C-alpha cells in the first residue's frame, strides 16, 4: 500500500509494523479462541475485587472526563511510596509515558542506548521521533548494566533504557547492581529504569535512590501485579522538573475515570496483591517443573512469566511456539539471538497451565521431527 503523500519525511521512512501481534488478532486468523492465554504478560489471576467494584461504581459517571491531574491517585501513590506527589507523573501505562519522555528529550539524530532484544515498544518511540538507537548484547540471560553505560559514554547517549526485572528473560539484578549503574550514568544522560514487574520481584531488587536524582526516571505500572492491563495505568517517579515537563506534552484527559478508580482501589488492597504474588510464585514453580519434565531448562524468574530454554536454536523454539499456538496455547518468545532459543510462558490459573502441559509434548515432538526433516 502506498503511503499518504502528506506524511512527514520521517514518518514516510518508517515501516508500518506492529511490535506485537496480539492474541485477538491471532484468534481471528485462526478463527478459533485460545484455550490458554499465556503470552501477553498479563495477570490471569485478575485484579482486586475491590478494584472491580470501584470501576463498576464509576461506570455510572463515565459520561464525565477523568480528572486530568489524576489527583487522588497521585496522592495515594505519594503516600504509598512516601515521596512527594510532585515526583510522580501518572499516565496511560508505561508505553505512553515512554513515548512522552522520548518526545520531551529526543530530537532527530540524538543517540539512545538499549539492549538488543529488550522491550521493542521503546525503540518504536525513539525511531518515531528521529532518534538513533544503539544496542548492546545481553550478558547471558541478563541485561548488561556495565556495557550499557559504556556504550552511552561512547556515543554520548541522552537516554539509556533498562528493565529490571527484565522482559523477555525474566531475570533481575540486585539493588546494589542497579545503584552502581545509576551512579555511573554519564553527565547529560538519563537512565530509564523500567520496573513494570517490580511487585513480583524478590526483596533486594529495588535500589534506594532519591526521587529527585536527575540521573534516573523509574517507570511503574498497574498492569502486572495489580492485574489492570486493560485499564492502562502507569506512573513515573523522577525529579520534579522532569515530572513537571510531562505536562507540556501529555494527553491531559487520557486516563479515564474508570481507570483511575480501579487503580486507586487496587493500590489500597495490598492484601490482594500479596495473594497474587503467592499465586505467581507457585505458578512459576509449576511451569518450571513442567519444563524440567521434558528436558527443558526454566530460567529463574522475577516476573509473572517463566522463560524456558529449549536448548536448541531460534528455529527450533519458533517451531515449538507455532505448534503450541496451533493447539490453542498462546505463548511468545524472545526475538533476538541467542535469547530466541527460548519460549516465554505466563503465569495463569491452573486450568490454563494444565492445557500448556498437555500441549507441550506434541509441540516438542513436532519441532524435533521438523529439525530431523
CSV table of C-alpha atoms in Angstrom, one decimal:
chain,number,residue,atom,x,y,z
A,1,UNK,CA,0.0,0.0,0.0
A,2,UNK,CA,1.3,3.4,-1.0
A,3,UNK,CA,1.9,5.9,1.8
A,4,UNK,CA,-0.2,9.0,2.2
A,5,UNK,CA,1.9,11.8,0.5
A,6,UNK,CA,1.2,14.2,3.3
A,7,UNK,CA,3.3,12.2,5.8
A,8,UNK,CA,6.4,13.9,7.1
A,9,UNK,CA,9.7,12.6,5.6
A,10,UNK,CA,10.4,10.9,8.9
A,11,UNK,CA,7.1,9.1,9.1
A,12,UNK,CA,7.2,8.1,5.5
A,13,UNK,CA,10.6,6.5,6.1
A,14,UNK,CA,9.3,4.3,9.0
A,15,UNK,CA,7.9,0.8,8.5
A,16,UNK,CA,4.2,0.4,9.2
A,17,UNK,CA,4.6,-2.6,11.5
A,18,UNK,CA,3.0,-3.5,14.8
A,19,UNK,CA,5.5,-4.6,17.6
A,20,UNK,CA,3.2,-7.3,18.9
A,21,UNK,CA,0.6,-9.4,17.2
A,22,UNK,CA,-2.0,-9.6,19.9
A,23,UNK,CA,-3.9,-12.8,20.8
A,24,UNK,CA,-7.1,-11.4,19.5
A,25,UNK,CA,-5.5,-10.9,16.0
A,26,UNK,CA,-4.2,-14.4,16.2
A,27,UNK,CA,-7.6,-15.8,17.2
A,28,UNK,CA,-9.2,-14.0,14.2
A,29,UNK,CA,-6.6,-15.5,11.9
A,30,UNK,CA,-7.2,-19.0,13.4
A,31,UNK,CA,-10.9,-18.5,13.6
A,32,UNK,CA,-10.7,-20.0,17.0
A,33,UNK,CA,-10.2,-18.9,20.6
A,34,UNK,CA,-7.1,-19.8,22.5
A,35,UNK,CA,-7.5,-22.3,25.3
A,36,UNK,CA,-4.7,-20.7,27.3
A,37,UNK,CA,-3.7,-17.0,27.1
A,38,UNK,CA,-0.1,-17.2,28.4
A,39,UNK,CA,1.8,-14.9,26.1
A,40,UNK,CA,0.9,-11.3,26.9
A,41,UNK,CA,2.4,-11.0,30.4
A,42,UNK,CA,-1.0,-10.1,31.9
A,43,UNK,CA,-2.2,-11.3,35.3
A,44,UNK,CA,-4.5,-14.2,34.7
A,45,UNK,CA,-5.3,-14.0,38.4
A,46,UNK,CA,-7.2,-10.8,37.8
A,47,UNK,CA,-7.5,-7.5,39.7
A,48,UNK,CA,-8.6,-7.0,43.2
A,49,UNK,CA,-12.4,-7.5,43.7
A,50,UNK,CA,-12.3,-4.0,45.3
A,51,UNK,CA,-10.9,-2.6,42.1
A,52,UNK,CA,-13.6,-4.3,40.0
A,53,UNK,CA,-16.3,-2.9,42.3
A,54,UNK,CA,-14.7,0.6,42.1
A,55,UNK,CA,-14.8,0.5,38.3
A,56,UNK,CA,-18.4,-0.7,38.3
A,57,UNK,CA,-19.4,2.1,40.6
A,58,UNK,CA,-17.5,4.6,38.4
A,59,UNK,CA,-19.3,3.4,35.3
A,60,UNK,CA,-22.4,5.3,36.1
A,61,UNK,CA,-20.3,8.5,35.8
A,62,UNK,CA,-18.4,7.5,32.7
A,63,UNK,CA,-20.1,10.4,30.9
A,64,UNK,CA,-17.6,12.6,32.8
A,65,UNK,CA,-14.0,13.0,31.8
A,66,UNK,CA,-11.4,11.7,34.1
A,67,UNK,CA,-9.6,14.1,36.4
A,68,UNK,CA,-6.8,15.4,34.1
A,69,UNK,CA,-4.5,15.6,37.1
A,70,UNK,CA,-5.3,12.2,38.4
A,71,UNK,CA,-5.1,13.9,41.8
A,72,UNK,CA,-6.5,11.2,44.1
A,73,UNK,CA,-4.3,8.5,42.5
A,74,UNK,CA,-1.2,10.7,42.5
A,75,UNK,CA,-1.7,11.5,46.2
A,76,UNK,CA,-2.3,7.8,47.0
A,77,UNK,CA,0.9,6.9,45.3
A,78,UNK,CA,2.7,9.6,47.1
A,79,UNK,CA,1.6,8.1,50.5
A,80,UNK,CA,2.3,4.6,49.3
A,81,UNK,CA,5.9,5.3,48.3
A,82,UNK,CA,6.4,8.0,50.9
A,83,UNK,CA,7.6,10.6,48.4
A,84,UNK,CA,6.2,14.0,47.3
A,85,UNK,CA,3.4,13.9,44.8
A,86,UNK,CA,5.4,16.3,42.6
A,87,UNK,CA,7.9,13.4,42.0
A,88,UNK,CA,5.1,11.3,40.4
A,89,UNK,CA,3.5,11.5,36.9
A,90,UNK,CA,0.5,9.3,36.2
A,91,UNK,CA,-0.1,8.2,32.6
A,92,UNK,CA,-1.8,5.7,30.3
A,93,UNK,CA,0.6,2.8,31.1
A,94,UNK,CA,4.4,2.7,30.8
A,95,UNK,CA,4.1,2.7,27.0
A,96,UNK,CA,2.5,6.1,26.9
A,97,UNK,CA,5.0,7.5,29.4
A,98,UNK,CA,7.9,6.2,27.4
A,99,UNK,CA,6.6,7.9,24.3
A,100,UNK,CA,6.1,11.2,26.1
A,101,UNK,CA,9.6,11.0,27.6
A,102,UNK,CA,11.2,10.4,24.2
A,103,UNK,CA,9.2,13.3,22.8
A,104,UNK,CA,10.5,15.6,25.5
A,105,UNK,CA,14.1,14.6,25.2
A,106,UNK,CA,14.9,13.1,21.8
A,107,UNK,CA,15.3,15.1,18.6
A,108,UNK,CA,16.5,13.8,15.2
A,109,UNK,CA,19.9,12.2,15.4
A,110,UNK,CA,20.0,12.0,19.2
A,111,UNK,CA,21.6,8.8,20.5
A,112,UNK,CA,19.8,6.3,22.7
A,113,UNK,CA,21.2,3.1,24.2
A,114,UNK,CA,19.3,-0.1,24.9
A,115,UNK,CA,19.8,-3.9,24.9
A,116,UNK,CA,19.4,-5.9,21.8
A,117,UNK,CA,16.1,-7.8,22.3
A,118,UNK,CA,14.8,-5.6,25.1
A,119,UNK,CA,11.2,-4.2,25.1
A,120,UNK,CA,10.6,-3.2,21.5
A,121,UNK,CA,8.0,-0.5,22.0
A,122,UNK,CA,10.6,1.8,23.4
A,123,UNK,CA,12.5,1.5,20.2
A,124,UNK,CA,9.4,2.4,18.2
A,125,UNK,CA,9.1,5.7,20.2
A,126,UNK,CA,12.8,6.5,19.6
A,127,UNK,CA,12.7,5.9,15.8
A,128,UNK,CA,9.3,7.7,15.6
A,129,UNK,CA,11.0,10.9,16.9
A,130,UNK,CA,14.1,10.5,14.8
A,131,UNK,CA,16.5,9.2,17.5
A,132,UNK,CA,19.3,6.8,16.7
A,133,UNK,CA,19.3,3.5,18.6
A,134,UNK,CA,22.5,1.8,19.7
A,135,UNK,CA,22.2,-1.7,21.2
A,136,UNK,CA,24.4,-3.9,23.3
A,137,UNK,CA,24.0,-7.6,23.8
A,138,UNK,CA,22.8,-9.3,26.9
A,139,UNK,CA,25.3,-10.9,29.2
A,140,UNK,CA,23.9,-14.4,29.3
A,141,UNK,CA,20.3,-14.1,30.3
A,142,UNK,CA,20.7,-10.6,31.9
A,143,UNK,CA,20.8,-7.1,30.6
A,144,UNK,CA,24.4,-5.8,31.0
A,145,UNK,CA,24.5,-2.6,33.0
A,146,UNK,CA,28.2,-2.1,32.6
A,147,UNK,CA,28.0,-2.4,28.8
A,148,UNK,CA,25.0,-0.1,28.6
A,149,UNK,CA,26.8,2.6,30.5
A,150,UNK,CA,30.0,2.1,28.4
A,151,UNK,CA,28.0,2.4,25.2
A,152,UNK,CA,26.2,5.5,26.5
A,153,UNK,CA,29.5,7.2,27.2
A,154,UNK,CA,30.9,6.1,23.8
A,155,UNK,CA,28.0,7.6,21.8
A,156,UNK,CA,27.0,10.4,24.0
A,157,UNK,CA,23.6,9.0,24.6
A,158,UNK,CA,20.8,11.1,26.0
A,159,UNK,CA,18.7,8.1,27.1
A,160,UNK,CA,19.6,4.7,28.4
A,161,UNK,CA,16.8,2.1,28.7
A,162,UNK,CA,16.9,-0.9,31.0
A,163,UNK,CA,14.2,-3.0,32.6
A,164,UNK,CA,14.7,-4.6,36.0
A,165,UNK,CA,13.2,-7.2,36.3
A,166,UNK,CA,13.8,-7.9,32.6
A,167,UNK,CA,11.4,-8.7,29.8
A,168,UNK,CA,11.8,-11.1,27.9
A,169,UNK,CA,14.1,-13.2,30.1
A,170,UNK,CA,12.6,-12.7,33.5
A,171,UNK,CA,15.9,-12.1,35.2
A,172,UNK,CA,16.7,-9.4,37.7
A,173,UNK,CA,19.7,-7.5,39.0
A,174,UNK,CA,20.2,-6.7,42.7
A,175,UNK,CA,19.5,-3.3,44.2
A,176,UNK,CA,23.3,-2.9,44.7
A,177,UNK,CA,24.0,-3.5,41.0
A,178,UNK,CA,21.3,-1.0,40.0
A,179,UNK,CA,22.6,1.6,42.4
A,180,UNK,CA,26.1,1.3,40.9
A,181,UNK,CA,24.6,1.7,37.4
A,182,UNK,CA,22.7,4.9,38.4
A,183,UNK,CA,25.9,6.3,40.0
A,184,UNK,CA,27.7,5.7,36.7
A,185,UNK,CA,25.2,7.4,34.4
A,186,UNK,CA,27.2,9.9,32.3
A,187,UNK,CA,26.7,13.6,32.5
A,188,UNK,CA,23.7,14.8,30.5
A,189,UNK,CA,22.2,11.3,30.1
A,190,UNK,CA,19.1,9.8,31.7
A,191,UNK,CA,18.6,6.2,32.8
A,192,UNK,CA,15.0,4.9,32.2
A,193,UNK,CA,14.6,2.2,34.7
A,194,UNK,CA,11.5,0.2,33.7
A,195,UNK,CA,10.2,-1.6,36.8
A,196,UNK,CA,7.0,-3.0,35.4
A,197,UNK,CA,7.4,-6.3,37.2
A,198,UNK,CA,8.8,-4.9,40.5
A,199,UNK,CA,5.8,-6.1,42.6
A,200,UNK,CA,6.6,-9.6,41.6
A,201,UNK,CA,10.4,-9.5,42.2
A,202,UNK,CA,12.2,-10.8,45.3
A,203,UNK,CA,13.3,-8.5,48.1
A,204,UNK,CA,16.5,-6.7,47.4
A,205,UNK,CA,15.7,-5.8,43.8
A,206,UNK,CA,14.8,-2.1,44.3
A,207,UNK,CA,17.7,0.3,44.7
A,208,UNK,CA,17.4,3.1,47.3
A,209,UNK,CA,17.5,6.2,45.2
A,210,UNK,CA,16.2,9.7,45.8
A,211,UNK,CA,13.2,10.5,43.6
A,212,UNK,CA,14.9,13.8,42.9
A,213,UNK,CA,18.0,12.2,41.5
A,214,UNK,CA,18.2,13.7,38.0
A,215,UNK,CA,20.1,10.7,36.6
A,216,UNK,CA,17.2,8.3,36.7
A,217,UNK,CA,13.5,8.0,36.0
A,218,UNK,CA,11.6,5.0,37.2
A,219,UNK,CA,8.6,3.5,35.4
A,220,UNK,CA,5.9,1.5,37.2
A,221,UNK,CA,2.6,0.0,36.2
A,222,UNK,CA,-0.7,-1.4,37.4
A,223,UNK,CA,-0.8,-3.9,34.5
A,224,UNK,CA,1.2,-6.8,36.1
A,225,UNK,CA,0.9,-7.5,39.8
A,226,UNK,CA,-2.3,-5.4,40.1
A,227,UNK,CA,-3.9,-7.1,37.2
A,228,UNK,CA,-5.2,-4.0,35.4
A,229,UNK,CA,-3.5,-4.3,32.0
A,230,UNK,CA,-6.7,-3.4,30.2
A,231,UNK,CA,-7.2,-0.2,32.2
A,232,UNK,CA,-3.8,1.2,31.0
A,233,UNK,CA,-2.5,2.9,34.2
A,234,UNK,CA,1.2,3.6,34.8
A,235,UNK,CA,3.3,6.1,36.5
A,236,UNK,CA,6.8,7.6,36.5
A,237,UNK,CA,8.9,8.6,39.5
A,238,UNK,CA,11.6,11.2,38.9
A,239,UNK,CA,13.0,14.6,39.6
A,240,UNK,CA,10.4,17.3,39.9
A,241,UNK,CA,11.4,19.4,36.9
A,242,UNK,CA,11.2,16.4,34.6
A,243,UNK,CA,7.9,15.3,36.0
A,244,UNK,CA,6.5,18.8,35.5
A,245,UNK,CA,7.8,18.8,31.9
A,246,UNK,CA,5.4,15.9,31.1
A,247,UNK,CA,2.6,18.5,31.4
A,248,UNK,CA,3.9,20.2,28.3
A,249,UNK,CA,3.1,17.2,26.0
A,250,UNK,CA,0.8,14.7,27.8
A,251,UNK,CA,-2.8,13.9,27.0
A,252,UNK,CA,-4.4,15.5,30.0
A,253,UNK,CA,-7.7,13.6,29.5
A,254,UNK,CA,-6.0,10.3,28.6
A,255,UNK,CA,-6.8,8.4,31.7
A,256,UNK,CA,-10.5,7.5,32.2
A,257,UNK,CA,-12.5,7.8,35.4
A,258,UNK,CA,-12.8,4.0,35.4
A,259,UNK,CA,-9.1,3.5,35.1
A,260,UNK,CA,-8.3,6.0,37.9
A,261,UNK,CA,-10.9,4.5,40.2
A,262,UNK,CA,-9.7,0.9,39.6
A,263,UNK,CA,-6.0,1.8,40.2
A,264,UNK,CA,-6.9,3.7,43.3
A,265,UNK,CA,-8.8,0.7,44.8
A,266,UNK,CA,-6.1,-1.7,43.6
A,267,UNK,CA,-3.4,0.2,45.4
A,268,UNK,CA,-5.4,0.2,48.6
A,269,UNK,CA,-5.9,-3.6,48.5
A,270,UNK,CA,-2.3,-4.7,49.3
A,271,UNK,CA,-3.7,-8.0,50.7
A,272,UNK,CA,-4.9,-8.9,47.2
A,273,UNK,CA,-1.5,-8.1,45.7
A,274,UNK,CA,0.1,-10.4,48.3
A,275,UNK,CA,-2.2,-13.2,47.2
A,276,UNK,CA,-1.3,-12.6,43.6
A,277,UNK,CA,2.4,-12.7,44.5
A,278,UNK,CA,1.9,-16.0,46.2
A,279,UNK,CA,-0.1,-17.4,43.2
A,280,UNK,CA,2.6,-16.2,40.8
A,281,UNK,CA,5.4,-17.8,42.8
A,282,UNK,CA,3.5,-21.1,42.9
A,283,UNK,CA,2.8,-21.0,39.2
A,284,UNK,CA,6.4,-20.2,38.3
A,285,UNK,CA,7.4,-23.4,40.2
A,286,UNK,CA,4.8,-25.4,38.4
A,287,UNK,CA,5.8,-24.2,35.0
A,288,UNK,CA,9.4,-24.9,35.9
A,289,UNK,CA,8.6,-28.5,36.8
A,290,UNK,CA,6.7,-29.0,33.5
A,291,UNK,CA,9.7,-27.7,31.6
A,292,UNK,CA,12.2,-29.9,33.5
A,293,UNK,CA,9.9,-33.0,33.0
A,294,UNK,CA,10.5,-32.6,29.2
A,295,UNK,CA,14.3,-31.9,29.4
A,296,UNK,CA,14.0,-28.1,29.1
A,297,UNK,CA,15.5,-25.5,31.4
A,298,UNK,CA,13.3,-22.9,33.1
A,299,UNK,CA,15.2,-19.7,33.8
A,300,UNK,CA,14.9,-18.2,37.3
A,301,UNK,CA,12.1,-15.6,37.0
A,302,UNK,CA,11.4,-12.4,39.0
A,303,UNK,CA,8.3,-11.7,36.9
A,304,UNK,CA,4.9,-13.2,36.2
A,305,UNK,CA,6.2,-15.4,33.4
A,306,UNK,CA,8.8,-18.1,33.0
A,307,UNK,CA,11.3,-18.1,30.1
A,308,UNK,CA,12.1,-21.7,29.1
A,309,UNK,CA,15.4,-22.6,27.4
A,310,UNK,CA,14.5,-25.0,24.6
A,311,UNK,CA,18.2,-26.0,24.4
A,312,UNK,CA,18.5,-25.5,20.6
A,313,UNK,CA,18.3,-22.6,18.2
A,314,UNK,CA,15.7,-20.0,17.4
A,315,UNK,CA,14.2,-22.0,14.6
A,316,UNK,CA,13.5,-24.9,17.0
A,317,UNK,CA,12.0,-22.6,19.6
A,318,UNK,CA,9.8,-20.9,16.9
A,319,UNK,CA,8.6,-24.4,15.8
A,320,UNK,CA,7.7,-25.2,19.4
A,321,UNK,CA,5.8,-21.9,19.7
A,322,UNK,CA,3.9,-22.3,16.4
A,323,UNK,CA,2.9,-25.8,17.4
A,324,UNK,CA,1.7,-24.7,20.8
A,325,UNK,CA,-0.3,-21.9,19.1
A,326,UNK,CA,-1.8,-24.5,16.7
A,327,UNK,CA,-3.1,-26.4,19.7
A,328,UNK,CA,-4.7,-23.2,21.2
A,329,UNK,CA,-1.9,-22.2,23.6
A,330,UNK,CA,-0.9,-18.6,23.2
A,331,UNK,CA,2.7,-18.0,24.2
A,332,UNK,CA,5.5,-15.7,22.9
A,333,UNK,CA,9.3,-15.9,22.7
A,334,UNK,CA,12.3,-13.5,22.6
A,335,UNK,CA,13.1,-12.3,19.1
A,336,UNK,CA,16.8,-11.7,19.1
A,337,UNK,CA,19.5,-14.5,19.2
A,338,UNK,CA,20.7,-16.1,21.4
A,339,UNK,CA,17.7,-15.4,23.6
A,340,UNK,CA,15.4,-16.6,20.9
A,341,UNK,CA,16.3,-20.2,21.8
A,342,UNK,CA,13.6,-19.8,24.5
A,343,UNK,CA,9.8,-19.6,24.7
A,344,UNK,CA,8.1,-17.5,27.4
A,345,UNK,CA,5.1,-18.8,29.3
A,346,UNK,CA,2.9,-16.6,31.5
A,347,UNK,CA,1.6,-17.4,34.9
A,348,UNK,CA,-2.1,-18.1,35.0
A,349,UNK,CA,-4.8,-20.2,36.7
A,350,UNK,CA,-4.3,-23.9,37.0
A,351,UNK,CA,-6.6,-24.9,34.0
A,352,UNK,CA,-4.5,-22.9,31.6
A,353,UNK,CA,-1.2,-24.2,32.8
A,354,UNK,CA,-2.6,-27.7,32.6
A,355,UNK,CA,-3.6,-27.0,29.0
A,356,UNK,CA,0.0,-25.9,28.3
A,357,UNK,CA,1.4,-29.1,30.0
A,358,UNK,CA,-0.9,-31.2,27.8
A,359,UNK,CA,0.1,-29.5,24.6
A,360,UNK,CA,3.9,-29.2,25.2
A,361,UNK,CA,4.9,-32.9,24.4
A,362,UNK,CA,3.3,-32.8,20.9
A,363,UNK,CA,4.8,-29.4,20.2
A,364,UNK,CA,8.3,-30.7,21.1
A,365,UNK,CA,7.8,-33.8,19.1
A,366,UNK,CA,6.7,-31.8,16.0
A,367,UNK,CA,9.6,-29.4,16.4
A,368,UNK,CA,12.1,-32.3,16.7
A,369,UNK,CA,10.6,-34.0,13.7
A,370,UNK,CA,10.9,-30.8,11.7
A,371,UNK,CA,14.5,-30.5,12.7
A,372,UNK,CA,15.3,-34.0,11.6
A,373,UNK,CA,13.5,-33.5,8.3
